[in-house]
Amino acid sequence: GTTLMVDDWYERLGLNEIIGRHKNKGIALDALVRGMLVDQLGDNFSILQASAWLNRKEVRDHYGIKAFNAKTLYRAVEMLGRNRERIIRELQDSVLELLGRPRTDVLLDWTSIVYYGDMAKLAKYGYSRDHHPGERQLTLGAAQLAPPYDVPIGLTVEAGNINDQAHMKATYGQVRRLLEPGSLVVFDRGANDRGNIDRIELDGNDYLTAKKLNSSDDAVFRTFSEDNWERIDAENGVYALKRTFPSRVNYYFFSEKLKKDHLKSRRRKAERLLAEAVAIQKSLDHGKKLPKRFRINNPLVDVRYDYQTRLTEMDEEEALRLLLEDVIDGREGCFCLTSSRDMPAAEALRLYRSKDAIEKLFHSLKSEVEIKPVRVWTEDAVYGVLLVGFIAQLMISLTRFFVKPVKRMSTKFIIDALKKLTVTVVSAGNGLKKRFYSNFNEVNRAILADFLSET
């Protein structure tokens, strides 16, 4: 079933021309890429294991290729990586054509993925959003058409230690040619700097992002009252205040639900700090070495520790109260959005929350299409395998948009439904082969409706 879906989208997107042109000798690049896309959405093995799957006779027969060495697949991946910018550019045009040239509001976001290997210069230690700070990583940027489309149209890969402000230049640069004047670009506060905002405005587009709070914002939040602020969400107790400036509009929000969540988080932090202080004090009381997590463990660094906690002066209840005073900053439940577009505060909040769609894209890419960890050895191969993962996710996103029964279905359930479909190949006496499809259900039947009508 996955094979049929990939073949269908490959033709609809014109990938046979977009990708096929980059190799004209030996085994067709189209066949290798189609096979890798199926593998990416199926068992998702390494390139070496994908090569073993593609070399099965029934698979080779489907793609009309002869047996090949695994190195052929590695070279194909590197070829994709070398030509990634042209491939993505032509793919973007094809996607927009399929969607009927929609209004191009876009969501931008960035994440990190672990890299296993020692050859690619992109691999660096940096802030890990995968919770693997001890591993080298890459940073991945994505651009996605805003709801109701939720279709990815951009992919950028940068070094593992680059920050979002710097990475945004590449991600926005990759999609800016597609944006109609007045498009809205939505991104989070990590990429919010003057240079990025100026670039968007010079292109005639609008931006919407979160603002890093400062003392003047604190003064605005101190004016909060239920009477003077607009209540825009009664269920979660969300109130808003809009302030208009010559070049921007600030949208201030206070959320009772968010305040409760922030306070719980602050308390957990205070309790963690208290537990650390207690552990240190116990070591001091018993004349033991500090627990390993509080020490520098490097034979070339000679450190003499001289600790004294304040727990000797107070009980734990008083210590916790002191810590809570330190970690609670008065901004709990408060946040501010800023935009070049003047709109109702509720609309600004709705548009910014639509950014959740691209966070779901990253979850799907990492946990369901499973592009991580990256295990190839050259930079071109890094770009190539991530491009294959991106195209695989694009096919799922397009399926979700065009096929109503799967509109709100997770990538995992879509893939599982496709994998349930089975094909039996029977050889006829005249040398022809007949294929019999079985194990249909509502999902895979809906996805493959066009294919079934042609067979």
Coordinates of C-alpha atoms in Angstrom, one line a residue:
G1 CA 0.0 0.0 0.0
T2 CA 2.8 2.4 0.8
T3 CA 4.5 1.6 -2.5
L4 CA 1.3 2.5 -4.4
M5 CA 0.8 5.8 -2.5
V6 CA 4.5 6.8 -3.1
D7 CA 4.2 6.0 -6.8
D8 CA 0.9 8.0 -7.0
W9 CA 2.4 11.1 -5.4
Y10 CA 5.7 10.8 -7.2
E11 CA 3.8 11.2 -10.5
R12 CA 1.4 13.9 -9.3
L13 CA 4.3 16.0 -8.0
G14 CA 6.3 15.5 -11.2
L15 CA 9.2 14.1 -9.2
N16 CA 10.2 11.9 -12.2
E17 CA 11.3 15.1 -13.9
I18 CA 12.4 17.0 -10.8
I19 CA 14.6 14.2 -9.5
G20 CA 15.1 12.0 -12.6
R21 CA 17.0 14.6 -14.5
H22 CA 20.0 14.4 -12.1
K23 CA 21.1 11.0 -13.2
N24 CA 21.1 9.6 -16.8
K25 CA 23.4 6.6 -16.6
G26 CA 23.0 3.2 -14.8
I27 CA 20.1 2.5 -12.6
A28 CA 17.4 5.1 -12.8
L29 CA 17.5 7.6 -9.9
D30 CA 13.7 7.7 -9.8
A31 CA 13.5 4.0 -9.0
L32 CA 16.0 4.3 -6.2
V33 CA 14.3 7.4 -4.7
R34 CA 10.9 5.8 -4.9
G35 CA 12.2 2.7 -3.1
M36 CA 13.9 4.9 -0.4
L37 CA 10.6 6.8 0.2
V38 CA 8.7 3.5 0.7
D39 CA 11.4 2.3 3.1
Q40 CA 11.3 5.7 4.9
L41 CA 7.6 5.3 5.4
G42 CA 7.8 1.6 6.2
D43 CA 10.5 -0.2 8.2
N44 CA 12.8 2.8 7.9
F45 CA 16.1 1.0 8.0
S46 CA 19.5 2.4 7.3
I47 CA 20.6 3.0 3.7
L48 CA 22.4 -0.3 3.8
Q49 CA 19.3 -2.1 4.8
A50 CA 17.2 -0.1 2.4
S51 CA 19.6 -1.4 -0.3
A52 CA 19.0 -5.0 0.8
W53 CA 15.2 -4.4 0.6
L54 CA 15.4 -2.8 -2.8
N55 CA 17.4 -5.8 -4.1
R56 CA 14.7 -8.3 -3.4
K57 CA 13.5 -9.7 -6.7
E58 CA 9.9 -8.8 -6.3
V59 CA 10.9 -5.2 -5.5
R60 CA 13.3 -5.0 -8.4
D61 CA 10.6 -6.3 -10.7
H62 CA 8.2 -3.6 -9.5
Y63 CA 10.7 -0.8 -10.3
G64 CA 12.2 -2.5 -13.3
I65 CA 15.8 -2.4 -12.1
K66 CA 18.6 -4.9 -12.0
A67 CA 20.5 -5.9 -8.8
F68 CA 22.9 -3.2 -7.5
N69 CA 25.6 -2.7 -4.9
A70 CA 24.8 -0.7 -1.7
K71 CA 27.3 2.0 -2.8
T72 CA 24.9 2.8 -5.6
L73 CA 22.3 3.9 -3.1
Y74 CA 24.8 6.0 -1.1
R75 CA 25.8 7.7 -4.4
A76 CA 22.1 8.4 -5.1
V77 CA 21.7 10.0 -1.7
E78 CA 24.7 12.2 -2.2
M79 CA 23.4 13.2 -5.6
L80 CA 20.1 14.3 -4.0
G81 CA 22.1 16.3 -1.5
R82 CA 24.2 18.1 -4.1
N83 CA 21.1 19.1 -6.0
R84 CA 18.9 19.8 -3.0
E85 CA 18.3 23.5 -3.6
R86 CA 17.0 23.0 -7.2
I87 CA 15.0 20.0 -6.2
I88 CA 13.3 21.8 -3.3
R89 CA 12.7 24.9 -5.5
E90 CA 11.0 22.9 -8.2
L91 CA 9.1 20.8 -5.6
Q92 CA 7.8 24.0 -4.0
D93 CA 6.3 25.2 -7.4
S94 CA 4.8 21.8 -7.9
V95 CA 3.1 21.7 -4.5
L96 CA 1.7 25.2 -4.9
E97 CA 0.3 24.3 -8.3
L98 CA -1.4 21.2 -6.8
L99 CA -2.9 23.3 -4.1
G100 CA -4.2 25.9 -6.5
R101 CA -1.8 28.6 -5.7
P102 CA -3.2 29.4 -2.2
R103 CA -2.5 32.5 -0.1
T104 CA 1.0 31.9 1.2
D105 CA 0.9 32.5 5.0
V106 CA 3.8 30.5 6.4
L107 CA 4.9 29.0 9.7
L108 CA 8.6 28.8 10.5
D109 CA 10.3 26.7 13.2
W110 CA 13.6 25.0 14.0
T111 CA 14.7 21.9 15.8
S112 CA 17.8 19.7 16.4
I113 CA 18.4 16.1 15.5
V114 CA 21.2 13.8 16.7
Y115 CA 24.0 12.9 14.2
Y116 CA 26.0 9.7 14.5
G117 CA 29.3 9.9 12.7
D118 CA 32.5 11.9 12.5
M119 CA 32.8 13.1 9.0
A120 CA 30.2 15.9 8.4
K121 CA 31.3 19.3 9.4
L122 CA 27.7 20.3 10.1
A123 CA 27.7 18.1 13.2
K124 CA 28.3 20.2 16.3
Y125 CA 27.5 20.2 20.0
G126 CA 24.8 22.7 20.8
Y127 CA 21.5 23.2 22.6
S128 CA 19.7 19.9 22.1
R129 CA 15.9 19.8 21.7
D130 CA 16.1 16.0 21.5
H131 CA 17.4 15.8 25.1
H132 CA 20.8 14.4 24.0
P133 CA 23.2 17.1 25.1
G134 CA 26.2 14.7 25.0
E135 CA 25.7 14.0 21.2
R136 CA 26.6 16.0 18.3
Q137 CA 23.7 17.3 16.3
L138 CA 22.3 19.1 13.2
T139 CA 19.7 21.9 13.3
L140 CA 16.8 21.5 11.0
G141 CA 14.5 24.4 9.8
A142 CA 11.1 23.9 8.2
A143 CA 8.6 26.2 6.5
Q144 CA 5.0 25.1 6.3
L145 CA 1.9 26.6 4.8
A146 CA -0.4 27.8 7.5
P147 CA -3.7 26.1 8.2
P148 CA -5.9 24.9 6.6
Y149 CA -3.1 23.5 4.3
D150 CA -0.5 22.4 6.9
V151 CA 1.8 21.3 4.0
P152 CA 5.6 21.7 4.4
I153 CA 7.3 23.7 1.6
G154 CA 10.8 24.4 2.9
L155 CA 13.7 22.5 4.5
T156 CA 17.0 23.9 5.7
V157 CA 19.9 22.1 7.4
E158 CA 22.6 24.0 9.3
A159 CA 25.3 23.3 11.8
G160 CA 24.3 21.9 15.2
N161 CA 25.4 25.0 17.1
I162 CA 23.6 27.7 15.1
N163 CA 20.9 29.6 16.9
D164 CA 17.4 30.2 15.5
Q165 CA 18.0 33.9 14.7
A166 CA 20.8 33.0 12.4
H167 CA 19.1 29.9 11.0
M168 CA 15.9 31.9 10.1
K169 CA 17.8 33.7 7.4
A170 CA 18.2 30.5 5.5
T171 CA 14.7 29.2 6.2
Y172 CA 12.9 32.4 5.3
G173 CA 15.3 32.9 2.3
Q174 CA 14.3 29.6 0.9
V175 CA 10.5 30.5 0.8
R176 CA 10.5 34.2 0.4
R177 CA 10.1 34.0 -3.5
L178 CA 6.9 32.1 -3.0
L179 CA 5.2 34.6 -0.8
E180 CA 2.6 37.0 -2.1
P181 CA 2.8 40.6 -0.8
G182 CA 1.1 40.8 2.5
S183 CA 1.7 37.2 3.5
L184 CA 2.0 36.6 7.2
V185 CA 5.2 34.9 8.5
V186 CA 4.7 33.3 12.0
F187 CA 7.7 32.3 14.1
D188 CA 8.6 32.0 17.8
R189 CA 10.6 34.4 20.0
G190 CA 13.9 32.4 19.5
A191 CA 14.2 33.8 15.9
N192 CA 12.9 37.3 16.8
D193 CA 15.6 39.9 16.0
R194 CA 15.6 43.2 14.2
G195 CA 17.4 41.9 11.1
N196 CA 14.9 39.1 10.5
I197 CA 11.9 41.4 11.0
D198 CA 13.4 44.1 8.7
R199 CA 13.9 41.5 6.0
I200 CA 10.2 40.4 6.1
E201 CA 8.9 44.0 6.1
L202 CA 11.2 44.9 3.2
D203 CA 9.7 42.1 1.2
G204 CA 6.2 43.6 1.8
N205 CA 5.2 40.9 4.2
D206 CA 3.8 40.9 7.7
Y207 CA 5.2 39.1 10.7
L208 CA 3.8 37.7 13.9
T209 CA 6.1 36.5 16.7
A210 CA 6.4 36.4 20.5
K211 CA 8.2 39.2 22.3
K212 CA 10.9 38.8 24.9
L213 CA 9.5 40.5 28.0
N214 CA 11.2 43.6 29.5
S215 CA 10.6 46.0 32.3
S216 CA 8.2 48.2 30.2
D217 CA 6.1 45.1 29.5
D218 CA 6.1 44.3 33.2
A219 CA 4.6 47.7 33.8
V220 CA 1.8 46.9 31.3
F221 CA 1.0 43.6 33.0
R222 CA 0.8 45.4 36.4
T223 CA -2.1 47.3 35.0
F224 CA -4.1 44.1 34.5
S225 CA -7.7 44.0 35.8
E226 CA -10.6 41.9 34.6
D227 CA -12.5 45.1 34.0
N228 CA -10.0 46.9 31.8
W229 CA -8.7 44.0 29.8
E230 CA -10.7 42.2 27.1
R231 CA -11.7 38.6 28.0
I232 CA -11.1 36.5 24.9
D233 CA -11.3 33.0 26.4
A234 CA -13.6 32.4 29.3
E235 CA -12.8 28.7 29.7
N236 CA -9.0 29.3 30.3
G237 CA -9.4 32.8 31.7
V238 CA -7.4 34.5 28.9
Y239 CA -7.5 38.4 28.9
A240 CA -5.9 40.7 26.3
L241 CA -4.8 44.3 25.9
K242 CA -3.7 45.7 22.6
R243 CA -1.2 48.6 22.3
T244 CA -0.5 50.2 18.9
F245 CA 2.8 51.8 18.0
P246 CA 3.9 53.5 14.7
S247 CA 5.7 50.4 13.3
R248 CA 4.0 47.5 15.2
V249 CA 1.2 46.3 17.4
N250 CA 1.9 44.6 20.8
Y251 CA -0.7 42.1 22.0
Y252 CA -0.5 41.5 25.8
F253 CA -2.1 38.4 27.2
F254 CA -2.7 37.1 30.7
S255 CA -3.9 33.5 31.2
E256 CA -5.2 32.1 34.5
K257 CA -4.6 28.5 33.3
L258 CA -1.1 29.4 32.1
K259 CA -0.3 31.0 35.4
K260 CA -1.2 27.8 37.2
D261 CA 1.0 25.8 34.9
H262 CA 3.9 28.3 35.4
L263 CA 3.5 28.2 39.1
K264 CA 3.6 24.4 39.1
S265 CA 6.7 24.5 37.0
R266 CA 8.4 27.1 39.3
R267 CA 7.6 24.9 42.3
R268 CA 9.1 21.9 40.7
K269 CA 12.3 23.9 40.1
A270 CA 12.4 25.1 43.7
E271 CA 11.9 21.5 45.0
R272 CA 14.7 20.3 42.7
L273 CA 17.1 23.1 44.0
L274 CA 16.2 22.2 47.6
A275 CA 16.9 18.5 46.9
E276 CA 20.3 19.4 45.5
A277 CA 21.1 21.6 48.6
V278 CA 20.0 18.8 50.9
A279 CA 22.3 16.3 49.1
I280 CA 25.2 18.7 49.4
Q281 CA 24.5 19.4 53.1
K282 CA 24.3 15.6 53.9
S283 CA 27.7 15.1 52.3
L284 CA 29.2 18.0 54.4
D285 CA 27.6 16.6 57.6
H286 CA 29.1 13.2 57.1
G287 CA 32.5 14.3 55.8
K288 CA 31.9 12.7 52.4
K289 CA 32.8 13.8 48.9
L290 CA 30.2 15.7 47.0
P291 CA 27.9 13.6 44.8
K292 CA 29.4 13.2 41.4
R293 CA 26.9 15.4 39.6
F294 CA 28.1 18.4 41.6
R295 CA 31.8 17.9 40.9
I296 CA 34.1 18.6 37.9
N297 CA 35.3 15.2 36.8
N298 CA 38.4 15.9 34.7
P299 CA 41.8 14.6 35.7
L300 CA 43.5 17.7 34.3
V301 CA 41.5 20.0 36.5
D302 CA 42.5 20.3 40.1
V303 CA 39.5 21.8 42.1
R304 CA 39.2 22.4 45.8
Y305 CA 35.6 22.5 46.9
D306 CA 34.5 24.7 49.8
Y307 CA 30.7 24.6 50.1
Q308 CA 28.3 25.8 52.8
T309 CA 24.6 25.6 52.4
R310 CA 22.1 27.9 54.2
L311 CA 20.2 24.8 55.4
T312 CA 22.1 25.1 58.7
E313 CA 20.3 28.4 59.4
M314 CA 16.7 27.3 58.5
D315 CA 14.4 24.3 58.1
E316 CA 13.4 22.8 54.8
E317 CA 10.0 24.5 54.8
E318 CA 11.6 27.9 55.2
A319 CA 14.2 27.1 52.6
L320 CA 11.5 26.1 50.1
R321 CA 9.7 29.4 50.7
L322 CA 12.9 31.3 50.0
L323 CA 13.5 29.4 46.8
L324 CA 10.0 30.0 45.6
E325 CA 10.5 33.7 46.2
D326 CA 13.6 33.5 44.0
V327 CA 12.2 31.5 41.1
I328 CA 8.8 33.3 40.9
D329 CA 9.3 36.5 38.9
G330 CA 5.7 37.8 38.6
R331 CA 5.5 37.0 34.9
E332 CA 3.6 33.8 35.4
G333 CA 0.7 33.6 33.0
C334 CA 1.9 36.6 31.0
F335 CA 3.1 36.7 27.4
C336 CA 3.2 39.2 24.6
L337 CA 2.9 38.9 20.8
T338 CA 4.1 41.5 18.4
S339 CA 3.1 42.0 14.8
S340 CA 3.3 44.4 11.9
R341 CA -0.4 43.6 11.2
D342 CA -3.2 45.3 13.2
M343 CA -5.9 42.8 14.0
P344 CA -8.1 41.8 17.0
A345 CA -6.1 40.3 19.9
A346 CA -8.1 37.0 19.7
E347 CA -7.1 36.7 16.0
A348 CA -3.4 37.3 16.8
L349 CA -3.5 34.6 19.4
R350 CA -5.3 32.2 17.1
L351 CA -2.8 32.7 14.3
Y352 CA 0.2 32.3 16.7
R353 CA -1.3 29.2 18.1
S354 CA -1.5 27.8 14.6
K355 CA 2.3 27.4 14.9
D356 CA 1.5 24.2 16.8
A357 CA 1.0 22.7 13.3
I358 CA 4.7 22.9 12.5
E359 CA 5.6 21.5 15.9
K360 CA 3.4 18.5 15.0
L361 CA 5.3 18.3 11.7
F362 CA 8.6 18.0 13.6
H363 CA 7.1 15.3 15.8
S364 CA 5.9 13.4 12.8
L365 CA 9.3 13.8 11.0
K366 CA 11.2 12.6 14.1
S367 CA 9.0 10.0 15.7
E368 CA 6.9 8.6 12.8
V369 CA 8.8 9.2 9.6
E370 CA 11.8 8.8 11.8
I371 CA 14.5 10.9 10.2
K372 CA 16.7 10.6 13.3
P373 CA 19.4 9.8 14.1
V374 CA 21.3 10.7 11.0
R375 CA 23.9 8.0 10.2
V376 CA 25.6 9.0 6.9
W377 CA 29.2 10.2 6.5
T378 CA 29.3 13.1 4.1
E379 CA 27.6 16.5 4.1
D380 CA 25.9 15.8 0.7
A381 CA 24.6 12.5 2.1
V382 CA 23.2 14.3 5.2
Y383 CA 21.3 16.7 3.0
G384 CA 20.2 13.8 0.8
V385 CA 18.7 11.5 3.6
L386 CA 17.0 14.5 5.2
L387 CA 15.5 15.5 1.8
V388 CA 14.1 11.9 1.4
G389 CA 12.5 12.2 4.8
F390 CA 11.1 15.6 3.9
I391 CA 9.5 14.3 0.7
A392 CA 8.1 11.3 2.5
Q393 CA 6.5 13.7 5.1
L394 CA 5.3 16.0 2.3
M395 CA 3.4 13.0 0.7
I396 CA 1.7 12.2 4.0
S397 CA 0.8 15.9 4.5
L398 CA -0.7 16.1 1.0
T399 CA -2.6 12.9 1.6
R400 CA -4.0 14.4 4.8
F401 CA -5.1 17.5 3.0
F402 CA -6.7 15.9 0.0
V403 CA -8.2 12.7 1.6
K404 CA -11.0 13.7 4.0
P405 CA -11.1 10.4 6.1
V406 CA -7.5 10.9 7.2
K407 CA -7.6 14.7 7.7
R408 CA -7.0 14.5 11.4
M409 CA -5.2 11.1 11.5
S410 CA -1.7 10.8 12.7
T411 CA 1.2 9.8 10.3
K412 CA 1.6 6.5 12.2
F413 CA -2.1 5.5 11.7
I414 CA -1.9 6.4 8.0
I415 CA 1.2 4.4 7.5
D416 CA -0.2 1.4 9.4
A417 CA -3.3 1.4 7.3
L418 CA -1.3 1.4 4.1
K419 CA 1.0 -1.4 5.3
K420 CA -2.1 -3.6 5.9
L421 CA -2.9 -3.7 2.2
T422 CA -1.3 -6.8 0.6
V423 CA -0.6 -7.7 -3.0
T424 CA -0.4 -11.2 -4.4
V425 CA 1.4 -11.7 -7.7
V426 CA 0.3 -14.6 -9.8
S427 CA 2.2 -15.7 -13.0
A428 CA -0.1 -16.5 -15.9
G429 CA 0.8 -19.1 -18.5
N430 CA 1.6 -16.5 -21.2
G431 CA 4.3 -14.9 -19.1
L432 CA 2.1 -12.1 -17.9
K433 CA 1.6 -11.4 -14.2
K434 CA -1.6 -10.6 -12.4
R435 CA -1.8 -8.6 -9.1
F436 CA -4.5 -9.2 -6.6
Y437 CA -5.0 -6.6 -3.8
S438 CA -6.5 -7.5 -0.5
N439 CA -7.0 -6.3 3.1
F440 CA -8.6 -3.1 2.2
N441 CA -10.1 -0.8 4.9
E442 CA -11.7 2.6 4.8
V443 CA -8.4 4.4 5.2
N444 CA -6.2 2.7 2.6
R445 CA -9.2 2.5 0.2
A446 CA -9.7 6.3 0.4
I447 CA -6.0 7.1 0.0
L448 CA -5.7 4.8 -3.1
A449 CA -9.1 5.7 -4.6
D450 CA -7.6 7.2 -7.8
F451 CA -5.2 4.3 -8.2
L452 CA -8.0 1.7 -7.8
S453 CA -10.2 3.5 -10.4
E454 CA -7.4 3.1 -13.0
T455 CA -6.8 -0.6 -12.3

